[in-house]
Amino acid sequence: MRETNAPILTVENLSIAFGETEAVRGLGFEVPRGGTLAIVGESGSGKSVTSMAAMGLLKFTGGRVTSGAIRLHGKDGETAITGALEAELRRLRGNRISMTFQEPMTSLDPVFTIGSQIGEALKLHRGLRGRAARDEAARFLELLRLPNAPAQLDRYPHQLSGGMRQRVMIAMAVSCRPDLLIANEPTTALDVTIPAQILQIIRDMQEEFGTSVIFISHDMGVVSEMADEVVVMRNGEMVEKGCAEDVILRPRADYTRALMAAVPKIGAMQGSESPRKFDLPGQAAEESGDHPAPERAEPLVRLDKVTTRYEITSGFLGRVSHRVHAAEDVSFEIHPGETLALAGKSGSGKSTVGKTLQQLVRPVSGHILYRGTDILSLDPAERQRFKREIQYIFQDPYGSLNPRKTVKQSLTEPMATYGPLKTPTRRWSSGSATASR
């Protein structure tokens, strides 16, 4: 554990509420100067809400600080984040405090190119303009291993994969060399070859600029490598805190021990002929044995030499200048009850294969057979019927949920379109469904 002096950030007795609902209660911790504090816990425990409060962004999400204080310390004394005017917070954000958000599309503006968005931060906080700002933006993208970085500056967020957008967002956050970087799940959307590089860049920045880091993550392996101190949260309250070695190797709280035990370990199922259920935090382990493997019957879905390409247009007339070979000659089978994993680095074509199977994009060649029927050979009306049989969970929830619709409306719309509900107004709950007639 590295030696530190006075903390860069102090959180004292912090409580946060959304309306009448308390999201965080009595939270307190310090972020060591030049060190890393990791905040861990299950989804909904209050990790991200705490980071939004530290950035002074709660009011934009409908939340408010009901008690406590957040103070940022620096050479010129301390600055109170809670209660600060918006003008003061704007000078701090991106300059002294920066944050990488969990969902890239919520922090990248869809109507501006990548280069203009990174350049805006460089112009505002570092005074760089024109070619100097563009070259600096390209340098950060190259540090984050984004392929063909100079060309990516002219692309829009929707033209990049989820992993590429995540790296762009990290580049924006670190481009102004902040005193404190809040990294909210910075490696979630990245393939297995990139996180180590991202973490090394954060370490190098800490060594060179003395940057402090709040690291929010579910990945305990990453936390064990990066953190000096760890705060464990559950249901808006702090369960345990201490140095990383003590919390990870010698946890005191039952919840922390359960959280550590729930982390899947590669090779843990070696020797088993079929999958086993995972132990969940706070729940007793089931005594049932292995989950039986499905019988190898006729395949449910079969892809035969499927090729999908994207046309890139340019110029005033929008002529096709080149084509991106996203997926080439992909073939595999999925049997009933079986799980097939598509693995590969960011941009390798995994999402394209899924979208092709869901008929969101049309391949240029190949066959997709569902229960022996070639979907691509059917007319549009018949193909529409098959979309109900194949469902897709997108990588970025914000990109697939309509922000103008409530959760109920989003859930009942496909039910009304494809079957179970006769109208979208039917009410439903987790246990039953009743029609509002």
One Martini backbone bead per residue (centre of mass of N, CA, C, O) as a GRO file, in nm:
protein
  437
    1MET     BB    1   0.095   0.038   0.024
    2ARG     BB    2   0.077   0.356  -0.030
    3GLU     BB    3   0.181   0.655   0.055
    4THR     BB    4   0.004   0.913   0.236
    5ASN     BB    5  -0.157   1.196   0.303
    6ALA     BB    6  -0.380   1.390   0.268
    7PRO     BB    7  -0.681   1.400   0.165
    8ILE     BB    8  -0.877   1.473  -0.127
    9LEU     BB    9  -1.141   1.333   0.005
   10THR     BB   10  -1.441   1.406   0.202
   11VAL     BB   11  -1.680   1.195   0.374
   12GLU     BB   12  -1.968   1.298   0.580
   13ASN     BB   13  -2.254   1.174   0.674
   14LEU     BB   14  -2.399   1.064   0.413
   15SER     BB   15  -2.719   1.160   0.266
   16ILE     BB   16  -2.959   1.021   0.027
   17ALA     BB   17  -3.240   1.135  -0.179
   18PHE     BB   18  -3.552   1.021  -0.350
   19GLY     BB   19  -3.757   1.187  -0.220
   20GLU     BB   20  -3.857   0.942   0.020
   21THR     BB   21  -3.598   0.789  -0.071
   22GLU     BB   22  -3.331   0.620   0.059
   23ALA     BB   23  -2.998   0.559  -0.075
   24VAL     BB   24  -2.820   0.700   0.158
   25ARG     BB   25  -2.653   0.623   0.488
   26GLY     BB   26  -2.403   0.743   0.674
   27LEU     BB   27  -2.155   0.814   0.493
   28GLY     BB   28  -1.788   0.741   0.534
   29PHE     BB   29  -1.482   0.881   0.382
   30GLU     BB   30  -1.146   0.855   0.238
   31VAL     BB   31  -0.925   0.985  -0.010
   32PRO     BB   32  -0.625   0.919  -0.101
   33ARG     BB   33  -0.345   1.070  -0.190
   34GLY     BB   34  -0.262   0.897  -0.479
   35GLY     BB   35  -0.489   0.693  -0.440
   36THR     BB   36  -0.717   0.401  -0.390
   37LEU     BB   37  -1.072   0.380  -0.385
   38ALA     BB   38  -1.300   0.119  -0.327
   39ILE     BB   39  -1.637   0.055  -0.440
   40VAL     BB   40  -1.850  -0.201  -0.322
   41GLY     BB   41  -2.133  -0.384  -0.461
   42GLU     BB   42  -2.433  -0.426  -0.530
   43SER     BB   43  -2.690  -0.355  -0.703
   44GLY     BB   44  -2.819  -0.066  -0.536
   45SER     BB   45  -2.611   0.031  -0.293
   46GLY     BB   46  -2.484   0.346  -0.383
   47LYS     BB   47  -2.231   0.403  -0.559
   48SER     BB   48  -2.318   0.598  -0.793
   49VAL     BB   49  -2.456   0.811  -0.616
   50THR     BB   50  -2.201   0.897  -0.469
   51SER     BB   51  -2.047   0.994  -0.723
   52MET     BB   52  -2.254   1.213  -0.804
   53ALA     BB   53  -2.216   1.382  -0.549
   54ALA     BB   54  -1.907   1.441  -0.594
   55MET     BB   55  -1.991   1.601  -0.877
   56GLY     BB   56  -2.269   1.762  -0.847
   57LEU     BB   57  -2.528   1.574  -1.001
   58LEU     BB   58  -2.796   1.512  -0.847
   59LYS     BB   59  -3.004   1.730  -0.954
   60PHE     BB   60  -3.016   1.580  -1.246
   61THR     BB   61  -3.160   1.302  -1.095
   62GLY     BB   62  -3.349   1.387  -0.830
   63GLY     BB   63  -3.148   1.439  -0.605
   64ARG     BB   64  -3.039   1.465  -0.249
   65VAL     BB   65  -2.884   1.614   0.020
   66THR     BB   66  -2.971   1.565   0.366
   67SER     BB   67  -2.672   1.499   0.472
   68GLY     BB   68  -2.371   1.623   0.509
   69ALA     BB   69  -2.032   1.603   0.351
   70ILE     BB   70  -1.826   1.732   0.069
   71ARG     BB   71  -1.462   1.748   0.038
   72LEU     BB   72  -1.214   1.930  -0.139
   73HIS     BB   73  -0.865   1.902  -0.159
   74GLY     BB   74  -0.594   2.152  -0.173
   75LYS     BB   75  -0.367   2.404  -0.211
   76ASP     BB   76  -0.624   2.620  -0.158
   77GLY     BB   77  -0.774   2.416   0.001
   78GLU     BB   78  -1.117   2.385   0.058
   79THR     BB   79  -1.409   2.231  -0.109
   80ALA     BB   80  -1.752   2.245  -0.119
   81ILE     BB   81  -1.975   2.048  -0.279
   82THR     BB   82  -2.182   2.088  -0.083
   83GLY     BB   83  -2.345   2.390  -0.180
   84ALA     BB   84  -2.238   2.462  -0.440
   85LEU     BB   85  -2.210   2.635  -0.708
   86GLU     BB   86  -2.234   2.580  -1.041
   87ALA     BB   87  -1.988   2.744  -1.132
   88GLU     BB   88  -1.785   2.593  -0.948
   89LEU     BB   89  -1.841   2.304  -1.052
   90ARG     BB   90  -1.752   2.356  -1.348
   91ARG     BB   91  -1.450   2.405  -1.271
   92LEU     BB   92  -1.411   2.112  -1.154
   93ARG     BB   93  -1.519   1.967  -1.382
   94GLY     BB   94  -1.259   1.800  -1.558
   95ASN     BB   95  -1.023   1.921  -1.383
   96ARG     BB   96  -1.029   1.799  -1.073
   97ILE     BB   97  -1.292   1.635  -1.157
   98SER     BB   98  -1.351   1.304  -1.283
   99MET     BB   99  -1.569   1.090  -1.501
  100THR     BB  100  -1.670   0.754  -1.554
  101PHE     BB  101  -1.929   0.608  -1.694
  102GLN     BB  102  -2.118   0.323  -1.723
  103GLU     BB  103  -2.272   0.468  -1.968
  104PRO     BB  104  -2.160   0.597  -2.255
  105MET     BB  105  -2.430   0.726  -2.390
  106THR     BB  106  -2.470   0.938  -2.141
  107SER     BB  107  -2.176   1.104  -2.212
  108LEU     BB  108  -2.233   1.102  -2.519
  109ASP     BB  109  -2.285   1.296  -2.792
  110PRO     BB  110  -2.465   1.208  -3.082
  111VAL     BB  111  -2.401   1.501  -3.256
  112PHE     BB  112  -2.095   1.449  -3.198
  113THR     BB  113  -1.787   1.402  -3.233
  114ILE     BB  114  -1.521   1.273  -3.079
  115GLY     BB  115  -1.321   1.508  -3.126
  116SER     BB  116  -1.505   1.743  -3.022
  117GLN     BB  117  -1.542   1.634  -2.728
  118ILE     BB  118  -1.246   1.625  -2.643
  119GLY     BB  119  -1.176   1.917  -2.737
  120GLU     BB  120  -1.356   2.070  -2.537
  121ALA     BB  121  -1.197   1.994  -2.280
  122LEU     BB  122  -0.919   2.102  -2.377
  123LYS     BB  123  -1.012   2.397  -2.415
  124LEU     BB  124  -1.132   2.460  -2.130
  125HIS     BB  125  -0.875   2.335  -1.938
  126ARG     BB  126  -0.598   2.369  -2.153
  127GLY     BB  127  -0.614   2.562  -2.421
  128LEU     BB  128  -0.675   2.385  -2.666
  129ARG     BB  129  -0.644   2.408  -3.032
  130GLY     BB  130  -0.710   2.254  -3.301
  131ARG     BB  131  -0.443   2.067  -3.376
  132ALA     BB  132  -0.358   2.027  -3.081
  133ALA     BB  133  -0.624   1.893  -2.985
  134ARG     BB  134  -0.630   1.661  -3.191
  135ASP     BB  135  -0.356   1.531  -3.120
  136GLU     BB  136  -0.425   1.479  -2.820
  137ALA     BB  137  -0.672   1.301  -2.869
  138ALA     BB  138  -0.523   1.082  -3.033
  139ARG     BB  139  -0.322   1.004  -2.810
  140PHE     BB  140  -0.533   0.892  -2.608
  141LEU     BB  141  -0.652   0.677  -2.798
  142GLU     BB  142  -0.384   0.523  -2.830
  143LEU     BB  143  -0.346   0.456  -2.527
  144LEU     BB  144  -0.641   0.293  -2.553
  145ARG     BB  145  -0.630   0.112  -2.817
  146LEU     BB  146  -0.750   0.257  -3.063
  147PRO     BB  147  -0.819   0.200  -3.372
  148ASN     BB  148  -0.741   0.437  -3.573
  149ALA     BB  149  -0.755   0.714  -3.414
  150PRO     BB  150  -0.775   0.959  -3.616
  151ALA     BB  151  -1.042   0.849  -3.756
  152GLN     BB  152  -1.229   0.844  -3.495
  153LEU     BB  153  -1.271   1.158  -3.460
  154ASP     BB  154  -1.504   1.152  -3.711
  155ARG     BB  155  -1.690   0.996  -3.530
  156TYR     BB  156  -1.972   0.858  -3.392
  157PRO     BB  157  -2.093   0.688  -3.129
  158HIS     BB  158  -2.282   0.486  -3.304
  159GLN     BB  159  -2.011   0.383  -3.472
  160LEU     BB  160  -1.944   0.238  -3.207
  161SER     BB  161  -1.863   0.032  -2.985
  162GLY     BB  162  -1.891  -0.018  -2.655
  163GLY     BB  163  -1.582  -0.040  -2.601
  164MET     BB  164  -1.502   0.217  -2.758
  165ARG     BB  165  -1.673   0.418  -2.596
  166GLN     BB  166  -1.535   0.365  -2.326
  167ARG     BB  167  -1.253   0.471  -2.416
  168VAL     BB  168  -1.339   0.756  -2.489
  169MET     BB  169  -1.437   0.834  -2.205
  170ILE     BB  170  -1.163   0.794  -2.066
  171ALA     BB  171  -1.010   1.002  -2.235
  172MET     BB  172  -1.176   1.246  -2.139
  173ALA     BB  173  -1.116   1.216  -1.830
  174VAL     BB  174  -0.779   1.221  -1.860
  175SER     BB  175  -0.697   1.474  -2.045
  176CYS     BB  176  -0.691   1.690  -1.776
  177ARG     BB  177  -0.554   1.585  -1.525
  178PRO     BB  178  -0.686   1.504  -1.260
  179ASP     BB  179  -0.701   1.474  -0.915
  180LEU     BB  180  -0.987   1.320  -0.956
  181LEU     BB  181  -1.093   0.984  -1.031
  182ILE     BB  182  -1.404   0.849  -1.138
  183ALA     BB  183  -1.448   0.493  -1.172
  184ASN     BB  184  -1.731   0.357  -1.335
  185GLU     BB  185  -1.689   0.077  -1.458
  186PRO     BB  186  -1.432   0.090  -1.683
  187THR     BB  187  -1.433  -0.248  -1.777
  188THR     BB  188  -1.709  -0.371  -1.861
  189ALA     BB  189  -1.703  -0.322  -2.203
  190LEU     BB  190  -1.441  -0.486  -2.213
  191ASP     BB  191  -1.216  -0.675  -2.323
  192VAL     BB  192  -0.967  -0.892  -2.203
  193THR     BB  193  -0.722  -0.713  -2.341
  194ILE     BB  194  -0.777  -0.414  -2.197
  195PRO     BB  195  -0.794  -0.368  -1.881
  196ALA     BB  196  -0.487  -0.376  -1.818
  197GLN     BB  197  -0.428  -0.117  -1.979
  198ILE     BB  198  -0.614   0.074  -1.828
  199LEU     BB  199  -0.491   0.031  -1.544
  200GLN     BB  200  -0.205   0.124  -1.625
  201ILE     BB  201  -0.282   0.411  -1.700
  202ILE     BB  202  -0.383   0.489  -1.419
  203ARG     BB  203  -0.115   0.436  -1.275
  204ASP     BB  204   0.060   0.631  -1.439
  205MET     BB  205  -0.104   0.883  -1.362
  206GLN     BB  206  -0.048   0.863  -1.061
  207GLU     BB  207   0.263   0.882  -1.078
  208GLU     BB  208   0.281   1.155  -1.250
  209PHE     BB  209   0.018   1.334  -1.106
  210GLY     BB  210  -0.125   1.224  -0.837
  211THR     BB  211  -0.379   1.069  -0.881
  212SER     BB  212  -0.690   1.010  -0.767
  213VAL     BB  213  -0.910   0.716  -0.689
  214ILE     BB  214  -1.240   0.607  -0.766
  215PHE     BB  215  -1.339   0.263  -0.752
  216ILE     BB  216  -1.601   0.113  -0.936
  217SER     BB  217  -1.682  -0.237  -0.866
  218HIS     BB  218  -1.738  -0.599  -0.923
  219ASP     BB  219  -1.432  -0.663  -0.961
  220MET     BB  220  -1.223  -0.820  -0.740
  221GLY     BB  221  -0.965  -0.846  -0.904
  222VAL     BB  222  -0.928  -0.545  -0.961
  223VAL     BB  223  -0.941  -0.444  -0.670
  224SER     BB  224  -0.686  -0.604  -0.566
  225GLU     BB  225  -0.490  -0.437  -0.767
  226MET     BB  226  -0.584  -0.117  -0.713
  227ALA     BB  227  -0.640  -0.100  -0.409
  228ASP     BB  228  -0.597   0.046  -0.086
  229GLU     BB  229  -0.907   0.088  -0.037
  230VAL     BB  230  -1.226  -0.035   0.110
  231VAL     BB  231  -1.580  -0.015   0.029
  232VAL     BB  232  -1.873  -0.161   0.162
  233MET     BB  233  -2.200  -0.196   0.012
  234ARG     BB  234  -2.555  -0.193   0.140
  235ASN     BB  235  -2.845  -0.045   0.108
  236GLY     BB  236  -2.681   0.247   0.155
  237GLU     BB  237  -2.461   0.107   0.335
  238MET     BB  238  -2.191   0.057   0.538
  239VAL     BB  239  -2.026  -0.248   0.613
  240GLU     BB  240  -1.716  -0.196   0.514
  241LYS     BB  241  -1.372  -0.091   0.605
  242GLY     BB  242  -1.036  -0.078   0.451
  243CYS     BB  243  -0.787  -0.235   0.365
  244ALA     BB  244  -0.762  -0.441   0.103
  245GLU     BB  245  -0.633  -0.689   0.238
  246ASP     BB  246  -0.837  -0.720   0.471
  247VAL     BB  247  -1.110  -0.730   0.313
  248ILE     BB  248  -1.031  -0.971   0.119
  249LEU     BB  249  -0.883  -1.180   0.330
  250ARG     BB  250  -1.032  -1.043   0.617
  251PRO     BB  251  -1.338  -1.042   0.655
  252ARG     BB  252  -1.596  -0.939   0.887
  253ALA     BB  253  -1.841  -0.947   0.720
  254ASP     BB  254  -2.079  -1.149   0.596
  255TYR     BB  255  -2.127  -1.005   0.326
  256THR     BB  256  -1.834  -0.997   0.231
  257ARG     BB  257  -1.792  -1.303   0.227
  258ALA     BB  258  -2.022  -1.357   0.023
  259LEU     BB  259  -1.907  -1.179  -0.204
  260MET     BB  260  -1.643  -1.338  -0.243
  261ALA     BB  261  -1.779  -1.625  -0.292
  262ALA     BB  262  -1.943  -1.523  -0.563
  263VAL     BB  263  -1.693  -1.534  -0.728
  264PRO     BB  264  -1.602  -1.644  -1.013
  265LYS     BB  265  -1.392  -1.927  -1.104
  266ILE     BB  266  -1.157  -2.039  -1.293
  267GLY     BB  267  -1.195  -2.395  -1.268
  268ALA     BB  268  -1.421  -2.472  -1.050
  269MET     BB  269  -1.563  -2.696  -1.270
  270GLN     BB  270  -1.364  -2.905  -1.273
  271GLY     BB  271  -1.501  -3.230  -1.358
  272SER     BB  272  -1.766  -3.134  -1.464
  273GLU     BB  273  -2.038  -3.220  -1.683
  274SER     BB  274  -2.202  -2.979  -1.551
  275PRO     BB  275  -2.355  -2.726  -1.436
  276ARG     BB  276  -2.361  -2.492  -1.164
  277LYS     BB  277  -2.472  -2.327  -0.908
  278PHE     BB  278  -2.464  -2.024  -0.758
  279ASP     BB  279  -2.371  -1.841  -0.500
  280LEU     BB  280  -2.549  -1.605  -0.311
  281PRO     BB  281  -2.572  -1.324  -0.156
  282GLY     BB  282  -2.760  -1.394   0.137
  283GLN     BB  283  -2.776  -1.701   0.042
  284ALA     BB  284  -2.835  -2.016   0.054
  285ALA     BB  285  -2.711  -2.298  -0.039
  286GLU     BB  286  -2.783  -2.531  -0.255
  287GLU     BB  287  -2.821  -2.895  -0.259
  288SER     BB  288  -2.819  -2.920  -0.538
  289GLY     BB  289  -2.700  -3.032  -0.809
  290ASP     BB  290  -2.636  -3.057  -1.109
  291HIS     BB  291  -2.709  -2.938  -1.412
  292PRO     BB  292  -2.850  -3.078  -1.662
  293ALA     BB  293  -2.776  -3.165  -1.965
  294PRO     BB  294  -2.876  -3.131  -2.267
  295GLU     BB  295  -3.000  -3.274  -2.525
  296ARG     BB  296  -2.890  -3.371  -2.853
  297ALA     BB  297  -3.070  -3.243  -3.069
  298GLU     BB  298  -3.204  -3.057  -3.272
  299PRO     BB  299  -3.144  -2.764  -3.380
  300LEU     BB  300  -3.266  -2.448  -3.325
  301VAL     BB  301  -3.001  -2.300  -3.437
  302ARG     BB  302  -2.854  -2.209  -3.765
  303LEU     BB  303  -2.542  -2.109  -3.895
  304ASP     BB  304  -2.451  -2.050  -4.253
  305LYS     BB  305  -2.225  -1.858  -4.370
  306VAL     BB  306  -2.233  -1.574  -4.234
  307THR     BB  307  -2.246  -1.238  -4.384
  308THR     BB  308  -2.149  -0.909  -4.259
  309ARG     BB  309  -2.189  -0.571  -4.383
  310TYR     BB  310  -2.074  -0.229  -4.393
  311GLU     BB  311  -2.162   0.074  -4.528
  312ILE     BB  312  -1.956   0.351  -4.630
  313THR     BB  313  -2.016   0.687  -4.653
  314SER     BB  314  -1.945   0.969  -4.881
  315GLY     BB  315  -2.007   1.270  -4.947
  316PHE     BB  316  -2.264   1.444  -5.095
  317LEU     BB  317  -2.399   1.164  -5.227
  318GLY     BB  318  -2.337   0.906  -5.051
  319ARG     BB  319  -2.118   0.718  -5.132
  320VAL     BB  320  -1.958   0.425  -5.143
  321SER     BB  321  -1.627   0.377  -5.014
  322HIS     BB  322  -1.670   0.137  -4.798
  323ARG     BB  323  -1.630  -0.183  -4.623
  324VAL     BB  324  -1.732  -0.360  -4.338
  325HIS     BB  325  -1.604  -0.662  -4.204
  326ALA     BB  326  -1.776  -0.793  -3.943
  327ALA     BB  327  -1.877  -1.082  -4.076
  328GLU     BB  328  -1.729  -1.410  -4.164
  329ASP     BB  329  -1.836  -1.713  -4.206
  330VAL     BB  330  -2.061  -1.790  -3.991
  331SER     BB  331  -2.074  -2.098  -3.785
  332PHE     BB  332  -2.350  -2.248  -3.596
  333GLU     BB  333  -2.499  -2.418  -3.307
  334ILE     BB  334  -2.821  -2.438  -3.126
  335HIS     BB  335  -2.950  -2.603  -2.862
  336PRO     BB  336  -3.175  -2.699  -2.657
  337GLY     BB  337  -3.072  -2.557  -2.348
  338GLU     BB  338  -2.831  -2.401  -2.460
  339THR     BB  339  -2.502  -2.244  -2.424
  340LEU     BB  340  -2.355  -1.985  -2.619
  341ALA     BB  341  -2.032  -1.846  -2.662
  342LEU     BB  342  -1.919  -1.520  -2.756
  343ALA     BB  343  -1.578  -1.452  -2.817
  344GLY     BB  344  -1.399  -1.132  -2.807
  345LYS     BB  345  -1.292  -0.858  -2.915
  346SER     BB  346  -1.334  -0.549  -2.979
  347GLY     BB  347  -1.474  -0.561  -3.305
  348SER     BB  348  -1.513  -0.883  -3.395
  349GLY     BB  349  -1.858  -0.939  -3.422
  350LYS     BB  350  -2.058  -1.023  -3.198
  351SER     BB  351  -2.297  -0.819  -3.223
  352THR     BB  352  -2.351  -0.869  -3.523
  353VAL     BB  353  -2.447  -1.159  -3.496
  354GLY     BB  354  -2.685  -1.097  -3.310
  355LYS     BB  355  -2.830  -0.891  -3.502
  356THR     BB  356  -2.864  -1.093  -3.732
  357LEU     BB  357  -3.034  -1.302  -3.577
  358GLN     BB  358  -3.256  -1.067  -3.504
  359GLN     BB  359  -3.286  -0.883  -3.776
  360LEU     BB  360  -3.138  -0.588  -3.764
  361VAL     BB  361  -2.951  -0.719  -3.977
  362ARG     BB  362  -2.843  -0.791  -4.307
  363PRO     BB  363  -2.706  -1.021  -4.481
  364VAL     BB  364  -2.516  -1.102  -4.776
  365SER     BB  365  -2.486  -1.403  -4.661
  366GLY     BB  366  -2.646  -1.694  -4.601
  367HIS     BB  367  -2.789  -1.888  -4.318
  368ILE     BB  368  -3.098  -1.896  -4.110
  369LEU     BB  369  -3.200  -2.151  -3.886
  370TYR     BB  370  -3.535  -2.221  -3.755
  371ARG     BB  371  -3.635  -2.520  -3.715
  372GLY     BB  372  -3.538  -2.549  -4.039
  373THR     BB  373  -3.597  -2.248  -4.109
  374ASP     BB  374  -3.540  -2.002  -4.344
  375ILE     BB  375  -3.565  -1.679  -4.267
  376LEU     BB  376  -3.445  -1.523  -4.525
  377SER     BB  377  -3.673  -1.660  -4.729
  378LEU     BB  378  -3.885  -1.492  -4.619
  379ASP     BB  379  -4.121  -1.287  -4.576
  380PRO     BB  380  -4.165  -1.012  -4.384
  381ALA     BB  381  -4.412  -1.119  -4.219
  382GLU     BB  382  -4.273  -1.390  -4.129
  383ARG     BB  383  -4.018  -1.266  -3.999
  384GLN     BB  384  -4.165  -1.113  -3.773
  385ARG     BB  385  -4.253  -1.369  -3.613
  386PHE     BB  386  -3.951  -1.456  -3.531
  387LYS     BB  387  -3.880  -1.221  -3.330
  388ARG     BB  388  -4.019  -1.356  -3.083
  389GLU     BB  389  -3.813  -1.611  -3.064
  390ILE     BB  390  -3.584  -1.379  -3.073
  391GLN     BB  391  -3.393  -1.237  -2.817
  392TYR     BB  392  -3.247  -0.914  -2.704
  393ILE     BB  393  -2.961  -0.808  -2.515
  394PHE     BB  394  -2.819  -0.522  -2.466
  395GLN     BB  395  -2.530  -0.360  -2.378
  396ASP     BB  396  -2.700  -0.082  -2.380
  397PRO     BB  397  -2.971   0.019  -2.211
  398TYR     BB  398  -3.004   0.317  -2.310
  399GLY     BB  399  -3.031   0.217  -2.622
  400SER     BB  400  -3.318   0.032  -2.556
  401LEU     BB  401  -3.453   0.255  -2.383
  402ASN     BB  402  -3.718   0.462  -2.359
  403PRO     BB  403  -3.718   0.774  -2.199
  404ARG     BB  404  -4.047   0.830  -2.254
  405LYS     BB  405  -4.089   0.563  -2.097
  406THR     BB  406  -4.203   0.355  -1.892
  407VAL     BB  407  -4.158   0.053  -1.763
  408LYS     BB  408  -4.441  -0.052  -1.824
  409GLN     BB  409  -4.450   0.030  -2.125
  410SER     BB  410  -4.200  -0.136  -2.214
  411LEU     BB  411  -4.317  -0.421  -2.121
  412THR     BB  412  -4.613  -0.416  -2.268
  413GLU     BB  413  -4.564  -0.370  -2.570
  414PRO     BB  414  -4.466  -0.658  -2.662
  415MET     BB  415  -4.713  -0.807  -2.547
  416ALA     BB  416  -4.920  -0.665  -2.738
  417THR     BB  417  -4.779  -0.732  -3.013
  418TYR     BB  418  -4.732  -1.072  -2.962
  419GLY     BB  419  -4.978  -1.140  -2.719
  420PRO     BB  420  -5.065  -1.179  -2.401
  421LEU     BB  421  -5.167  -0.894  -2.465
  422LYS     BB  422  -5.432  -0.702  -2.598
  423THR     BB  423  -5.324  -0.449  -2.434
  424PRO     BB  424  -5.107  -0.201  -2.305
  425THR     BB  425  -5.303  -0.149  -2.034
  426ARG     BB  426  -5.230  -0.387  -1.894
  427ARG     BB  427  -5.185  -0.516  -1.589
  428TRP     BB  428  -4.886  -0.594  -1.393
  429SER     BB  429  -4.696  -0.841  -1.217
  430SER     BB  430  -4.482  -1.073  -1.077
  431GLY     BB  431  -4.753  -1.269  -1.010
  432SER     BB  432  -4.960  -1.105  -1.205
  433ALA     BB  433  -5.249  -1.054  -1.431
  434THR     BB  434  -5.453  -0.765  -1.514
  435ALA     BB  435  -5.730  -0.627  -1.647
  436SER     BB  436  -5.818  -0.294  -1.764
  437ARG     BB  437  -6.173  -0.249  -1.830
   0.00000   0.00000   0.00000
